[in-house]
Every structure is written in C-alpha cells, then in structure tokens.
Short mmCIF file of C-alpha atoms and ligand atoms in Angstrom, two decimals:
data_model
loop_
_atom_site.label_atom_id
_atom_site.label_comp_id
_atom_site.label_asym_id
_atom_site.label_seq_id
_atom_site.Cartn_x
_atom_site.Cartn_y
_atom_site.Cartn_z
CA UNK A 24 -16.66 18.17 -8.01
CA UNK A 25 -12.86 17.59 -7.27
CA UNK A 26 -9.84 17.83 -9.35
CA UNK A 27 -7.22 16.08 -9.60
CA UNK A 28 -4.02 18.29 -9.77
CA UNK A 29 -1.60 15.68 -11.18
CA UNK A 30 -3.87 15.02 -14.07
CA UNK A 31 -6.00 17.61 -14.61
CA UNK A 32 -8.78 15.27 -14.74
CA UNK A 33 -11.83 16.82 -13.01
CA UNK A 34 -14.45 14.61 -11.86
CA UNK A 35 -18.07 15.51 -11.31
CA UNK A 36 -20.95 14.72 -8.21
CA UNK A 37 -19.79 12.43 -5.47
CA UNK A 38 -16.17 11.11 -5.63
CA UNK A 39 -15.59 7.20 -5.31
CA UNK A 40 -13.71 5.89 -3.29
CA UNK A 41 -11.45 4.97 -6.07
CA UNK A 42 -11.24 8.87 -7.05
CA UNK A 43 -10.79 9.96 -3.33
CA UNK A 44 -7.74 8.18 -3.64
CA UNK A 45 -6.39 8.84 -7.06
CA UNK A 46 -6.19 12.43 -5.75
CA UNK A 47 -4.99 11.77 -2.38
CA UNK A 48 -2.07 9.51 -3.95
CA UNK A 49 -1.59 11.86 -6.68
CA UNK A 50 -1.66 15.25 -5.37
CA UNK A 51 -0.66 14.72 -2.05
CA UNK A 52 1.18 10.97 -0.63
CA UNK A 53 3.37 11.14 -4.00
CA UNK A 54 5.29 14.45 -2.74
CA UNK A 55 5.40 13.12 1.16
CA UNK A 56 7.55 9.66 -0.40
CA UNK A 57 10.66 10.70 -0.37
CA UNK A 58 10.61 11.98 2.81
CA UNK A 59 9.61 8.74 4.40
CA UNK A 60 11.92 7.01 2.25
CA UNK A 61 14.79 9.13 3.93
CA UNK A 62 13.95 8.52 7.35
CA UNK A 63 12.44 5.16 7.14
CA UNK A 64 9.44 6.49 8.93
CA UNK A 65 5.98 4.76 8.93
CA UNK A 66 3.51 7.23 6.82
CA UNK A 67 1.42 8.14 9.43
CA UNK A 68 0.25 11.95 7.94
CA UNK A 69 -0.95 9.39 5.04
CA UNK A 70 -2.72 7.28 7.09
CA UNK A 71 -4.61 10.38 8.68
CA UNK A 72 -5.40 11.62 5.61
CA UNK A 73 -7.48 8.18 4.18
CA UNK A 74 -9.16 8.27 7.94
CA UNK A 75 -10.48 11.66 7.23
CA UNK A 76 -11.24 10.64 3.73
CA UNK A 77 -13.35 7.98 5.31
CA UNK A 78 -11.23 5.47 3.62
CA UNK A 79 -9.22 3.74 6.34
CA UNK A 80 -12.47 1.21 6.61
CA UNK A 81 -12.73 -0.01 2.87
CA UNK A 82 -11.99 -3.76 4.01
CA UNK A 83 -14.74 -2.99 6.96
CA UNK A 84 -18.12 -4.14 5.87
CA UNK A 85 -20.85 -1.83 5.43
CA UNK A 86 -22.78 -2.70 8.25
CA UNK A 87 -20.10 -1.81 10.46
CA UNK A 88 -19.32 1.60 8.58
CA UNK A 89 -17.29 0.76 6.18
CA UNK A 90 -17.42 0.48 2.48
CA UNK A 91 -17.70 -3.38 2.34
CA UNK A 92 -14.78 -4.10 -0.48
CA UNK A 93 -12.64 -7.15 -0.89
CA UNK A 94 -12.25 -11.12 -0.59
CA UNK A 95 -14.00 -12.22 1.96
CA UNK A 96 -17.28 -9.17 1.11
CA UNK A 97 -16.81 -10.42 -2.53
CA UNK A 98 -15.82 -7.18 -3.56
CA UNK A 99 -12.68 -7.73 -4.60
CA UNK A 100 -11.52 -5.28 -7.25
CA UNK A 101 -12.13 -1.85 -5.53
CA UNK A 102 -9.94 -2.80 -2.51
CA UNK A 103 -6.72 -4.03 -5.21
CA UNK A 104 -7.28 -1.06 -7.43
CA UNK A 105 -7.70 1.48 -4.44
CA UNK A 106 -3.75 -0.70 -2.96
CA UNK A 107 -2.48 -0.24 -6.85
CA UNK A 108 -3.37 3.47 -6.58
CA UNK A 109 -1.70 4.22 -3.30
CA UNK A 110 1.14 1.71 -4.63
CA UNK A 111 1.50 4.34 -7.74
CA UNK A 112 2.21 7.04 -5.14
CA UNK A 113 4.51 5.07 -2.67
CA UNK A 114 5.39 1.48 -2.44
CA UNK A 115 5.93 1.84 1.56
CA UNK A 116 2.51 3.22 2.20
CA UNK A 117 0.90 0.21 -0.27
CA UNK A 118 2.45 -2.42 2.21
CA UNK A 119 1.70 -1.07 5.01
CA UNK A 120 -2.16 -0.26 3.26
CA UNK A 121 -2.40 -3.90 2.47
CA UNK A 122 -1.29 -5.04 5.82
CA UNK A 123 -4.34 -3.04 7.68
CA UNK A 124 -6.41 -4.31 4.59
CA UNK A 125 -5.67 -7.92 4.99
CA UNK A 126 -6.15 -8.27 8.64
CA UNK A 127 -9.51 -6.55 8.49
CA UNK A 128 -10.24 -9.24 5.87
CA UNK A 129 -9.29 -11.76 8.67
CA UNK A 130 -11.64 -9.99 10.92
CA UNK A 131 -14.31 -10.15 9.23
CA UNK A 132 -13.83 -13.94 7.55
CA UNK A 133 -12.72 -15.43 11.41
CA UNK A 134 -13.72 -12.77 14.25
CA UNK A 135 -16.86 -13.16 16.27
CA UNK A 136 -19.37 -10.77 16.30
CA UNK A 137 -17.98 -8.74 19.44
CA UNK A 138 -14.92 -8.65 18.33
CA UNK A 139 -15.66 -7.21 14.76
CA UNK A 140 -17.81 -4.43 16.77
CA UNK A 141 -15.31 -3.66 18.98
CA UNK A 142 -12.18 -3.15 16.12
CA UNK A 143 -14.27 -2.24 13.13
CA UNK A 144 -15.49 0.72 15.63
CA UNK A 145 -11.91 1.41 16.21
CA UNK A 146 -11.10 1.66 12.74
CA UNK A 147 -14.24 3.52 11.41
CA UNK A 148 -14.62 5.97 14.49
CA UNK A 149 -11.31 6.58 15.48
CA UNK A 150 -8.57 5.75 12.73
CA UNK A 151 -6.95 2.47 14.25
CA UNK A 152 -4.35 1.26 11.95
CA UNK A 153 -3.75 -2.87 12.03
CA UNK A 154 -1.02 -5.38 10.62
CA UNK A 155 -0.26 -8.75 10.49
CA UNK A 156 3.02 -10.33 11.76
CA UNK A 157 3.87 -13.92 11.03
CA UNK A 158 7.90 -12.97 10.40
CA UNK A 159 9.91 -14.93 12.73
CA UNK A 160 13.10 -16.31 10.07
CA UNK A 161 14.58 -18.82 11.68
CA UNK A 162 18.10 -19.46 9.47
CA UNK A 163 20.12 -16.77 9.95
CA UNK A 164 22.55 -14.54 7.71
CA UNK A 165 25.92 -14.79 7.45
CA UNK A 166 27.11 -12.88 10.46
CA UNK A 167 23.77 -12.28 11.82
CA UNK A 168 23.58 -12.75 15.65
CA UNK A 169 20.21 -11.98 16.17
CA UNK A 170 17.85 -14.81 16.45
CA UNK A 171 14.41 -14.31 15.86
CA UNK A 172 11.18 -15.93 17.07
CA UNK A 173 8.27 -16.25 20.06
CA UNK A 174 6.77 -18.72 22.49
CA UNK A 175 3.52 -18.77 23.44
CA UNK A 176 2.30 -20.20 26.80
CA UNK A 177 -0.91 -20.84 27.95
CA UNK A 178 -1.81 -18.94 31.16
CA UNK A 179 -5.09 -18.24 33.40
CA UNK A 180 -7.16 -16.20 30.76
CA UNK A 181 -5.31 -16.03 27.95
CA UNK A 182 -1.90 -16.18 26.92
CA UNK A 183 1.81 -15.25 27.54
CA UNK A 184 4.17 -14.46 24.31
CA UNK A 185 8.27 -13.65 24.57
CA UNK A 186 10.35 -13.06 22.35
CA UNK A 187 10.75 -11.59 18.67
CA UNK A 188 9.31 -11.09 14.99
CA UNK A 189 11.11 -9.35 12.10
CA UNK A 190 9.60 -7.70 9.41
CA UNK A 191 6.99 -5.95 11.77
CA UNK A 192 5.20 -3.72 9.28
CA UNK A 193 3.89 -0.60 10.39
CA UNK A 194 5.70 -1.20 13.99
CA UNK A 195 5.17 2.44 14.96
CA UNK A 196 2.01 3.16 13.28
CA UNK A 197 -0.19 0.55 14.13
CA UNK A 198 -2.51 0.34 16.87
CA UNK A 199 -2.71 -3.48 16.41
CA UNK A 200 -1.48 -6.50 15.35
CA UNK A 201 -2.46 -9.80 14.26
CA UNK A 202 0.33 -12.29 15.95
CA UNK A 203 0.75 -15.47 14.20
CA UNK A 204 2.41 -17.54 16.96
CA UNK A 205 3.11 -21.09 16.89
CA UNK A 206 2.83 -22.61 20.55
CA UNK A 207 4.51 -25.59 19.03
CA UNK A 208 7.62 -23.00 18.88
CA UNK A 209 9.28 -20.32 17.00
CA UNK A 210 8.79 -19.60 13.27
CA UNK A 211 5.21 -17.75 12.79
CA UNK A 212 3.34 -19.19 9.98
CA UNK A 213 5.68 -18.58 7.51
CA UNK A 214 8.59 -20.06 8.74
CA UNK A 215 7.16 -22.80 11.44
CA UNK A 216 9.25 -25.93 11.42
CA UNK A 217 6.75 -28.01 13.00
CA UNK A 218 3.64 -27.65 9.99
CA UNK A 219 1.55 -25.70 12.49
CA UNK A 220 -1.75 -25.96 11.11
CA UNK A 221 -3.67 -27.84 14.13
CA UNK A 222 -2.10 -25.31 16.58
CA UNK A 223 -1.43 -21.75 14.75
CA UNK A 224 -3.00 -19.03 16.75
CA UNK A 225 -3.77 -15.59 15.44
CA UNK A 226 -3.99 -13.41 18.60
CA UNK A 227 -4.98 -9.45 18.59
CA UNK A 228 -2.20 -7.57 20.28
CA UNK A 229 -2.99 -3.53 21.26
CA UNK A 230 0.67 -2.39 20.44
CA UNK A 231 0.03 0.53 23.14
CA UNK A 232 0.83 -2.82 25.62
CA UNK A 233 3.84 -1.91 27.34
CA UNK A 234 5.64 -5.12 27.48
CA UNK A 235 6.11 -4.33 23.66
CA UNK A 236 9.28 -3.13 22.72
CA UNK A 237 10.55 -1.85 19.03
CA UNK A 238 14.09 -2.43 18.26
CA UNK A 239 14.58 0.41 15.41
CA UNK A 240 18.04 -0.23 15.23
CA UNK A 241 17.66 -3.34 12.40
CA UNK A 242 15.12 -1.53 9.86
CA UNK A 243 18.33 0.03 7.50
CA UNK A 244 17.10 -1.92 4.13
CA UNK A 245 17.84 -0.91 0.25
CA UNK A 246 13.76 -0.30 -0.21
CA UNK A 247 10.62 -0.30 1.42
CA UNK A 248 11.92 1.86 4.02
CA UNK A 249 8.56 3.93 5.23
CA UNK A 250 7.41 0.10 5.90
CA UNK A 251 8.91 0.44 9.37
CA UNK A 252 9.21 -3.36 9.78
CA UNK A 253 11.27 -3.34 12.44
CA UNK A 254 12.04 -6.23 15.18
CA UNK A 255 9.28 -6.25 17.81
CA UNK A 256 10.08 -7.49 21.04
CA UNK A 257 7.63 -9.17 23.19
CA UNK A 258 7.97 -9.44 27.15
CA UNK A 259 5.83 -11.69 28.95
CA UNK A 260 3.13 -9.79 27.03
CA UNK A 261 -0.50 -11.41 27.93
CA UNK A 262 -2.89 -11.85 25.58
CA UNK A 263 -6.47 -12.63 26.60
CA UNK A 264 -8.73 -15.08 25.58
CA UNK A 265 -10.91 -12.94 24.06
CA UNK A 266 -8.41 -11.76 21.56
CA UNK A 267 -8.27 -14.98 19.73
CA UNK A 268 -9.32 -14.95 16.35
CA UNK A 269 -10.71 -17.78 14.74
CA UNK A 270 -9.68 -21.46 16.00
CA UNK A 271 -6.66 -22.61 16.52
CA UNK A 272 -5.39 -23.53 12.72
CA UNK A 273 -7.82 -21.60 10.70
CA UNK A 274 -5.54 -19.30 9.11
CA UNK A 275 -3.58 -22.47 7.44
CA UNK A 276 -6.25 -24.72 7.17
CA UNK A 277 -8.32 -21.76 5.46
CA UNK A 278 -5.35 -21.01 3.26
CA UNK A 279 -6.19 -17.36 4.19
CA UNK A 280 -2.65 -16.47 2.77
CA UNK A 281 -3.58 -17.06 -0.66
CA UNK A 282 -6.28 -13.70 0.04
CA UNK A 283 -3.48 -11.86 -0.21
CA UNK A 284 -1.11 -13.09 -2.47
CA UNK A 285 -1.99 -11.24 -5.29
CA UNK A 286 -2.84 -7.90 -3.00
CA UNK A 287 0.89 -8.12 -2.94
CA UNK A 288 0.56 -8.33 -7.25
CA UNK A 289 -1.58 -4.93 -6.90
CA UNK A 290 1.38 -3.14 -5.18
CA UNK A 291 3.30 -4.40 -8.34
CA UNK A 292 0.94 -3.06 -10.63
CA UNK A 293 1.17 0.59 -8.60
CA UNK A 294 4.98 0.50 -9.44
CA UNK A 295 4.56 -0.15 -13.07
CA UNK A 296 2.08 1.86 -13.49
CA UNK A 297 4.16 5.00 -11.94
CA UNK A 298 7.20 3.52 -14.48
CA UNK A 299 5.31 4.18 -17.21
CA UNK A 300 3.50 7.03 -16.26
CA UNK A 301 6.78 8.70 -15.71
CA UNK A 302 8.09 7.75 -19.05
CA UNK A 303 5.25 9.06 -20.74
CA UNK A 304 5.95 12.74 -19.58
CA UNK A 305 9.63 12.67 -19.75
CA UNK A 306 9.77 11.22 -23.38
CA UNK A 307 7.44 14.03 -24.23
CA UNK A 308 9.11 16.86 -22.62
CA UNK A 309 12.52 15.48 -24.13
CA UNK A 310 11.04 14.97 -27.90
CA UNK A 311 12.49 11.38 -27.88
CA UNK A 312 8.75 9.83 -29.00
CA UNK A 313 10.20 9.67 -32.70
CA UNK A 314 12.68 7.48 -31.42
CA UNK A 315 11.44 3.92 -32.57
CA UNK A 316 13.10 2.04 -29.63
CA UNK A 317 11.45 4.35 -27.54
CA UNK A 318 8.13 3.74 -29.10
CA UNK A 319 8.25 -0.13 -29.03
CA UNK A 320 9.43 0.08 -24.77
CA UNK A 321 6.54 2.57 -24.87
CA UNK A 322 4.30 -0.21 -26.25
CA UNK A 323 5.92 -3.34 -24.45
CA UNK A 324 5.17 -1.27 -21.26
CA UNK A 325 1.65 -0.50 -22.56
CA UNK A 326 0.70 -4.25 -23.23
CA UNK A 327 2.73 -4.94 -19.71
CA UNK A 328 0.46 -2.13 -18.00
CA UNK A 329 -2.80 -4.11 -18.87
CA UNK A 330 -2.03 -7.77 -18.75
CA UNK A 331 -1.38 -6.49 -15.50
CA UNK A 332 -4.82 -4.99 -14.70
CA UNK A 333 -6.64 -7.89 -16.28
CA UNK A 334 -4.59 -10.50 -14.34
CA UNK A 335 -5.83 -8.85 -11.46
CA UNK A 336 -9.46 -8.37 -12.56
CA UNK A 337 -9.75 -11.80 -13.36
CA UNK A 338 -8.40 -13.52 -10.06
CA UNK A 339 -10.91 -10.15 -8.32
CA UNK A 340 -13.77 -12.06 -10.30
CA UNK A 341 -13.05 -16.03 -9.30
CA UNK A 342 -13.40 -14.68 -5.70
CA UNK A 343 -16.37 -12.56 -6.38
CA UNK A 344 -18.25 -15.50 -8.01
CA UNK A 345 -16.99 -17.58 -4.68
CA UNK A 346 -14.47 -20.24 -7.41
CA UNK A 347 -12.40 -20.32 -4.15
CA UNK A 348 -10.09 -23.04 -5.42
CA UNK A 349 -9.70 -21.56 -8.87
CA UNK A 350 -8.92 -18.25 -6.96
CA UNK A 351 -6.08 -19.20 -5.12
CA UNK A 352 -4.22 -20.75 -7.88
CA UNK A 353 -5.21 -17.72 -9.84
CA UNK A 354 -3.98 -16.00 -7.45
CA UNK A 355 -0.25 -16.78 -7.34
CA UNK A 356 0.05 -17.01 -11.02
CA UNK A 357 -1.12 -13.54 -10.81
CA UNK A 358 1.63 -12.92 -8.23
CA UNK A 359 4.25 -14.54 -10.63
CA UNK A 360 3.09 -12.79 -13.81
CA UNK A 361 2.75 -9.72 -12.10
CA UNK A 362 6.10 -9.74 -10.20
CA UNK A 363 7.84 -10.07 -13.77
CA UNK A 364 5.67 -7.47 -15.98
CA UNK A 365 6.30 -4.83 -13.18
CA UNK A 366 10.20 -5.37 -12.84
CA UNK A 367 10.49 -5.30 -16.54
CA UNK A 368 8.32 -2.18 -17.33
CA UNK A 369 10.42 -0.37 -14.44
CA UNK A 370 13.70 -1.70 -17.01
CA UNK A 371 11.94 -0.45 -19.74
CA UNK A 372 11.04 3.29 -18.03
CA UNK A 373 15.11 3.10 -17.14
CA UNK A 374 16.09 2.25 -20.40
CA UNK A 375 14.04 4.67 -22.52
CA UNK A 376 14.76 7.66 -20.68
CA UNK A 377 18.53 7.26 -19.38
CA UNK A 378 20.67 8.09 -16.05
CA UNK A 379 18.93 11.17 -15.01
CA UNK A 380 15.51 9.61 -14.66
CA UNK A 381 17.68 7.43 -11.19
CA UNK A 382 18.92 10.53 -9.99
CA UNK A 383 16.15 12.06 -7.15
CA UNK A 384 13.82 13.68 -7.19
CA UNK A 385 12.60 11.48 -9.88
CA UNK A 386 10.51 8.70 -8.09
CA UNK A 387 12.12 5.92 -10.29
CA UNK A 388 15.00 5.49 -8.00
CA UNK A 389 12.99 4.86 -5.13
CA UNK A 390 10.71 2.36 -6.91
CA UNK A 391 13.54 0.18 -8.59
CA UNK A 392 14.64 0.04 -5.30
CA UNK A 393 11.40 -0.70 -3.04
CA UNK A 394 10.27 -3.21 -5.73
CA UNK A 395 13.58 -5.02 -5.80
CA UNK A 396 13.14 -5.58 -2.09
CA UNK A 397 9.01 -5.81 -1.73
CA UNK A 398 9.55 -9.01 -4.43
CA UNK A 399 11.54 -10.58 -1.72
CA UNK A 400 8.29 -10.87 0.65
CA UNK A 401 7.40 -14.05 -1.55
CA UNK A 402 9.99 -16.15 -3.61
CA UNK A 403 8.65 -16.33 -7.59
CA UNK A 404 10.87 -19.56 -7.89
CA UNK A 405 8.45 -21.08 -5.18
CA UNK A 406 5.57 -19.48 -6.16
CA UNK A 407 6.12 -21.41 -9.77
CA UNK A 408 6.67 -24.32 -8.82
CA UNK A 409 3.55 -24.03 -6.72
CA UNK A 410 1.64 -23.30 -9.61
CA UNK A 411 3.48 -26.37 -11.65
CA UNK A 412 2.34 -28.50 -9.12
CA UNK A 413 -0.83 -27.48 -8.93
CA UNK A 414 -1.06 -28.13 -12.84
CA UNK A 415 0.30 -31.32 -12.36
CA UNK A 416 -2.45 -32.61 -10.00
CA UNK A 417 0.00 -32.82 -6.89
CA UNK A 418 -0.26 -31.28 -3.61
CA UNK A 419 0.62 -27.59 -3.56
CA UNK A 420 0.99 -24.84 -0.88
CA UNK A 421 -1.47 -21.61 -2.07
CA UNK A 422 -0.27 -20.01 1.05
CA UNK A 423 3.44 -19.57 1.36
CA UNK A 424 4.52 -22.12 -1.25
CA UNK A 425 6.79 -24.12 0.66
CA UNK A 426 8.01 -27.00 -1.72
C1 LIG B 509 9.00 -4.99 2.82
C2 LIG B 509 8.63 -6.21 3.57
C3 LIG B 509 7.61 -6.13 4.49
C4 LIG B 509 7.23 -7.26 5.21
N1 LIG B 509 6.21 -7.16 6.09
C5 LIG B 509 5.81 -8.24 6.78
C6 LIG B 509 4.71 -8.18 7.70
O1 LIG B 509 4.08 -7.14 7.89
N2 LIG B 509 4.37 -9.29 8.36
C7 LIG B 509 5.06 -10.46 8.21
O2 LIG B 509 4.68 -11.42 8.83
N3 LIG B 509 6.11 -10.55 7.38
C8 LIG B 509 6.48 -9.48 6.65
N4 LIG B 509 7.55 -9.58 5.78
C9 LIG B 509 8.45 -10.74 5.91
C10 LIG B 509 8.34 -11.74 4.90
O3 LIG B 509 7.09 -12.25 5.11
C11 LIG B 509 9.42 -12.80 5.04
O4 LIG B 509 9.30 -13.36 6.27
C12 LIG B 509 10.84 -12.29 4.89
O5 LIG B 509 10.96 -11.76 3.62
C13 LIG B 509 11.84 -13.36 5.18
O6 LIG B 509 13.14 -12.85 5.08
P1 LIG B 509 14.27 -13.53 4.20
O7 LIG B 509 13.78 -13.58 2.79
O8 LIG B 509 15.54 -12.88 4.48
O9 LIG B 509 14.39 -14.97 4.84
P2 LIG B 509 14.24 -16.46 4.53
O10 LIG B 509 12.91 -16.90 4.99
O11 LIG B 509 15.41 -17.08 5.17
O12 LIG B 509 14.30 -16.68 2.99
C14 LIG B 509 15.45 -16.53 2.21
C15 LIG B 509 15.24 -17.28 0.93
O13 LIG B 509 15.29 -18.69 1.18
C16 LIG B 509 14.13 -19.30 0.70
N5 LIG B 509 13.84 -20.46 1.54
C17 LIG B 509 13.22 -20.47 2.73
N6 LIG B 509 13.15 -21.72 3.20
C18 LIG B 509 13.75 -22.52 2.28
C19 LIG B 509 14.01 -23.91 2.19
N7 LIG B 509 13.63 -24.75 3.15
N8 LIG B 509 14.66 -24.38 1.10
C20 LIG B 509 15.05 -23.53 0.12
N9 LIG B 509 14.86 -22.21 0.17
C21 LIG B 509 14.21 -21.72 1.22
C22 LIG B 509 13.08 -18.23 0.74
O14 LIG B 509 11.99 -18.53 -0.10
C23 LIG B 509 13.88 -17.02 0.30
O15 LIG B 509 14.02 -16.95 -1.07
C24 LIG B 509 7.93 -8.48 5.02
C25 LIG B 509 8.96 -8.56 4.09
C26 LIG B 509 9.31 -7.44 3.35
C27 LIG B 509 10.41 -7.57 2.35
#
C-alpha cells in the first residue's frame, strides 16, 4: 500500500505505474520545481527518482523491460496521462519527460533490432536519459548574432556533423540524442529550407562525445527554464553508421511528428490541471466558494479540465485502434483545443483567487510563465490552419504545419 501525501489518497496492493507517479509528482518533483526553475537546471534528482521507480522505460516495450506504453505499442493513454501527471508537478520536467518518451517511440517504430537492445538496455538497466533535437532556426532576432544550424558530411563509416542546434532539451541530462540533420544543409526538420524528406537523417549521438560542446550562456528564457535547452555545439563530431535510425527520410515521410503533437497537449493538460487544483484549496481556505463568480470560473475550469482529458483519450484511442490518418489530424486539433482550454483555466485560477496566488511560493507563477513559453514550441495559428486544410480536402502538414 502507498499513500499519497498531497492527497491523502491511499492506494492498496501493487501501485501502477500511473500511481507511482502521482506520488512521485505530488509528494516529491512538485517541491524540487522551484528550485530548478531558479537555476535553470535540468531535473536530474527527478529523473533518478522514475529510474528507481522503474519508470524511466514506460515508452520501452515489454520485451525489452519496459512497460510497453504509447503510439507506436498502441498503448497510448498511460504514457500521456503518466507526461500530464509529471506536467501537474513541473512543466520543465514534462518536456524534458516527453523528449526521452518520444525518441524511445522512434526507437522502437524505426531502430533495428541491435540497436533497440543495445539503448533499451541502457535505459532499463542503467537510467540513460534521451532527447530529440531538430532546432536549428534559421531567421534570426532582431539583434541576434548567433546563427544557428549543422552540416553533415559523409565520411568512411559514418558521418561528420559541425555546427549548432538551439533548443537542446535536456543538454546536460541526457545521455543521448536523436540529431535531425539535413545533409542538404542547415535547418533540422523543423526549419529545413530545402523540404528534406528524401534526405533527413536521424542519427544517435552519445552526448559523453567530446567534440560536443554546451553553450549555457543562451538558456536565460521567461519559462521552461529546468528544460536546459541550451545551444549544442558540434565539432567534427563522427557519427557511425550504425547509429542511423531508420532510412534516410522516414521521420518526414512517416509523419512521426504528428506522435507527438498532442504529447505536447498532455503537458497542457498537467498545467491546467495544477490551475485548478490550486484554486480549489485556496478558494476553500479563503471562504470565497459563496462567491458566484467564483463558482461559475470554478465550473468553466471544471468543464475545461475534462474536455481536456477526453480530447486526449480520444486521439489515445484512434492510435490504439491503428486509424493512423484520423490520429494525426486528431491529433493537432487536440493540440489546438488543448493549448486554449489550458491558458484559459490558468486565467481563470488567476482571476478567482487574486495577486497573491503570482507571488512564489505559489506554483501559479511559474506555470503562467512556462506555459506561455512551452506554447511557443508549436504555433496554434499554423496548427489551425493545418487542421482547416485538412477539412477542406487540401494538402496539409500533420508534422510541423508549415503552410
Ligand atoms: C521549451 C522548449 C523546448 C524545446 N525543446 C526542443 C527540443 O528538445 N528539440 C527540438 O528540436 N526543438 C525544441 N524546441 C524548439 C522548437 O521546436 C522551435 O524550434 C523553436 O520554438 C523555434 O524558435 P522560435 O519560435 O523563436 O523561431 P521561429 O522558428 O523563427 O518561429 C517564430 C515564429 O515564426 C513562425 N514562422 C516560422 N516560419 C514562418 C514562415 N515561413 N512564415 C510565417 N511564419 C513563420 C513560427 O511558426 C513562429 O510562430 C523547444 C522549444 C521550446 C519553447
């Protein structure tokens, strides 16, 4: 039996998975946020905590250890709800959760056999933390010197990166990362000029390489600070052959992207979820729940709270029951909905209970402003007229809705 100390809520025989992280989230990565938050630093006592949990390997099948959930083991729900739960505690953590989630995802939907042996043992047995890292924005910011971006060159065995990516999640934590690199030229996958979908390579890089460098310097954001996406550097790092994960391509032509688009959604749901939450206890304690303003932001957050959740549940079931297409459609209306009911239930939580709940230690602070910034990873006025396309029979882009 285990209780959780937040809630109260004792549960009997064998936690879940689910359960073992309710109470890790609740009871224990909720009080470590604001420290991370402070000094922007990658959540790594977290991260030890759901590998001694056995929980770092939920996106691992079973075979391999794991516990078999999402997409690609059409198991879709535990792996969001487990992301919304962690989200609930900590934003930063979520992201960089869903980053390790999603490439395991790729591993197992691309990788060959010897490679999922190899890094699903290194995740199972010995806690290695991945991440994916397309991020190479190629128009800069007013006053922004920096460029950003990688070449790839083919060489004897394998092949030869330079250069940089921004928006490195998890820089400091991770023990790998998934590079998308363009050999056509800089941009990634999300910001390739050339299309990039016969020649996109997804190459495994052991960040313990020392040609990698971290450039710490450019991570000072408004939110999402324990992210640790800082600016990677990459000299003449070699990559060998046997580090290539699918074909050339396959992450576009497989739309793999639109896997994770609503993942993202379940980090949403985390930060309503802790909105409300919060507002519940502090109306209480304050005696405002007579207040019928109160009680109808109550409600609207409520009704906001599970639209959310069955969003999510019903994408979780189109790729259970393999409606791929349906899915990823699905998918970034969930994204859109979900992006809107989360920002407005945070306004509500604001609203209802006044100034003090932005002043720390109250978490709301710190979610208004990680949310602000997460929604950036995505833009909503893309993603809907994705989705209006879509609807209108024309060509659309489920992965990173480019018009
Ligand atoms: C917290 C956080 C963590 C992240 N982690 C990762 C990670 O782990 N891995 C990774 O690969 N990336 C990651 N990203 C990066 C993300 O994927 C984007 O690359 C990043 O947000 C781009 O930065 P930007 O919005 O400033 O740039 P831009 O790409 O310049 O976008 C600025 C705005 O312009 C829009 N825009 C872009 N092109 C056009 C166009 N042609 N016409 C009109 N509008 C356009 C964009 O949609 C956006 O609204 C992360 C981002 C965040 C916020």
């Amino acid at each position: 039996m285990i209780t959780n100390l937040a809630s109260g809520r004792t549960v009997a025989g064998e936690p879940t998975a689910l359960q073992k992280t309710d109470v890790l989230a609740h009871d224990v990565f909720a009080g470590r946020a604001d420290g991370y938050d402070r000094s922007a630093a990658f959540p790594t006592e977290d991260f030890d905590d759901l590998f001694a949990a056995g929980l770092l390997g939920a996106a691992v099948p079973r075979p391999y250890g794991g516990l078999g959930f999402g997409p690609q083991q059409r198991n879709t729900l535990p792996l969001w709800e487990m992301t919304t739960r962690l989200a609930e505690a900590d934003l930063s953590l979520a992201r960089c959760w869903e980053g390790h989630a999603n490439s395991l995802v790729l591993i197992d939907a691309l990788g060959n056999e010897q490679q999922q042996r190899r890094w699903f043992e290194g995740v199972v047995e010995r806690g290695e933390i991945w991440v994916a890292w397309s991020g190479e924005p190629q128009a800069p910011k007013p006053g922004e010197v920096r460029t950003f971006g990688t070449t790839v060159a083919a060489a004897e065995g394998g092949w030869i990166l330079n250069g940089t990516k921004a928006f490195a999640t998890s820089a400091t934590g991770a023990r790998w990362a998934i590079l998308l690199v363009d050999p056509a030229g800089p941009g990634g996958a999300r910001h390739s000029a050339s299309g990039a979908a016969d020649g996109l390579l997804m190459l495994a890089c052991d960040l313990t390489d020392p040609s990698l460098s971290v450039d710490t310097s450019w991570w000072d954001p408004v939110g999402m600070r324990g992210t640790a996406s800082h600016v990677v550097r990459f000299d003449d790092t070699f990559i060998p052959h046997d580090q290539l994960i699918g074909e050339p391509g396959s992450y576009l032509a497989g739309h793999w992207q639109s896997a994770f688009v609503p993942h993202y959604a379940a980090s949403f749901l985390g930060a309503a979820e802790a909105a409300y939450r919060y507002a519940l206890g502090y109306l209480e304690h304050q005696g405002k729940t007579g207040d019928p303003h109160v009680q109808q932001r109550v409600g609207s957050m409520a009704v906001n709270v599970d639209t959310a959740r069955l969003w999510l549940r019903h994408v979780a079931a189109l790729w259970d029951e393999g409606r791929i297409g349906e899915a990823r459609i699905a998918g970034s209306r969930a994204r859109h909905v979900i992006e809107h009911l989360a920002e407005e239930t945070l306004h509500h939580c604001i609203r209802a209970c006044g100034a003090r709940s932005l002043v720390r230690p109250a978490p709301v602070e710190r979610i208004l402003r990680d949310l602000t910034f997460y929604q950036r990873h995505d833009n909503d006025d893309h993603i809907l007229a994705s989705v209006g396309r879509a609807a209108l029979g024309l060509a659309h882009d489920p992965s990173f809705h480019k018009p």
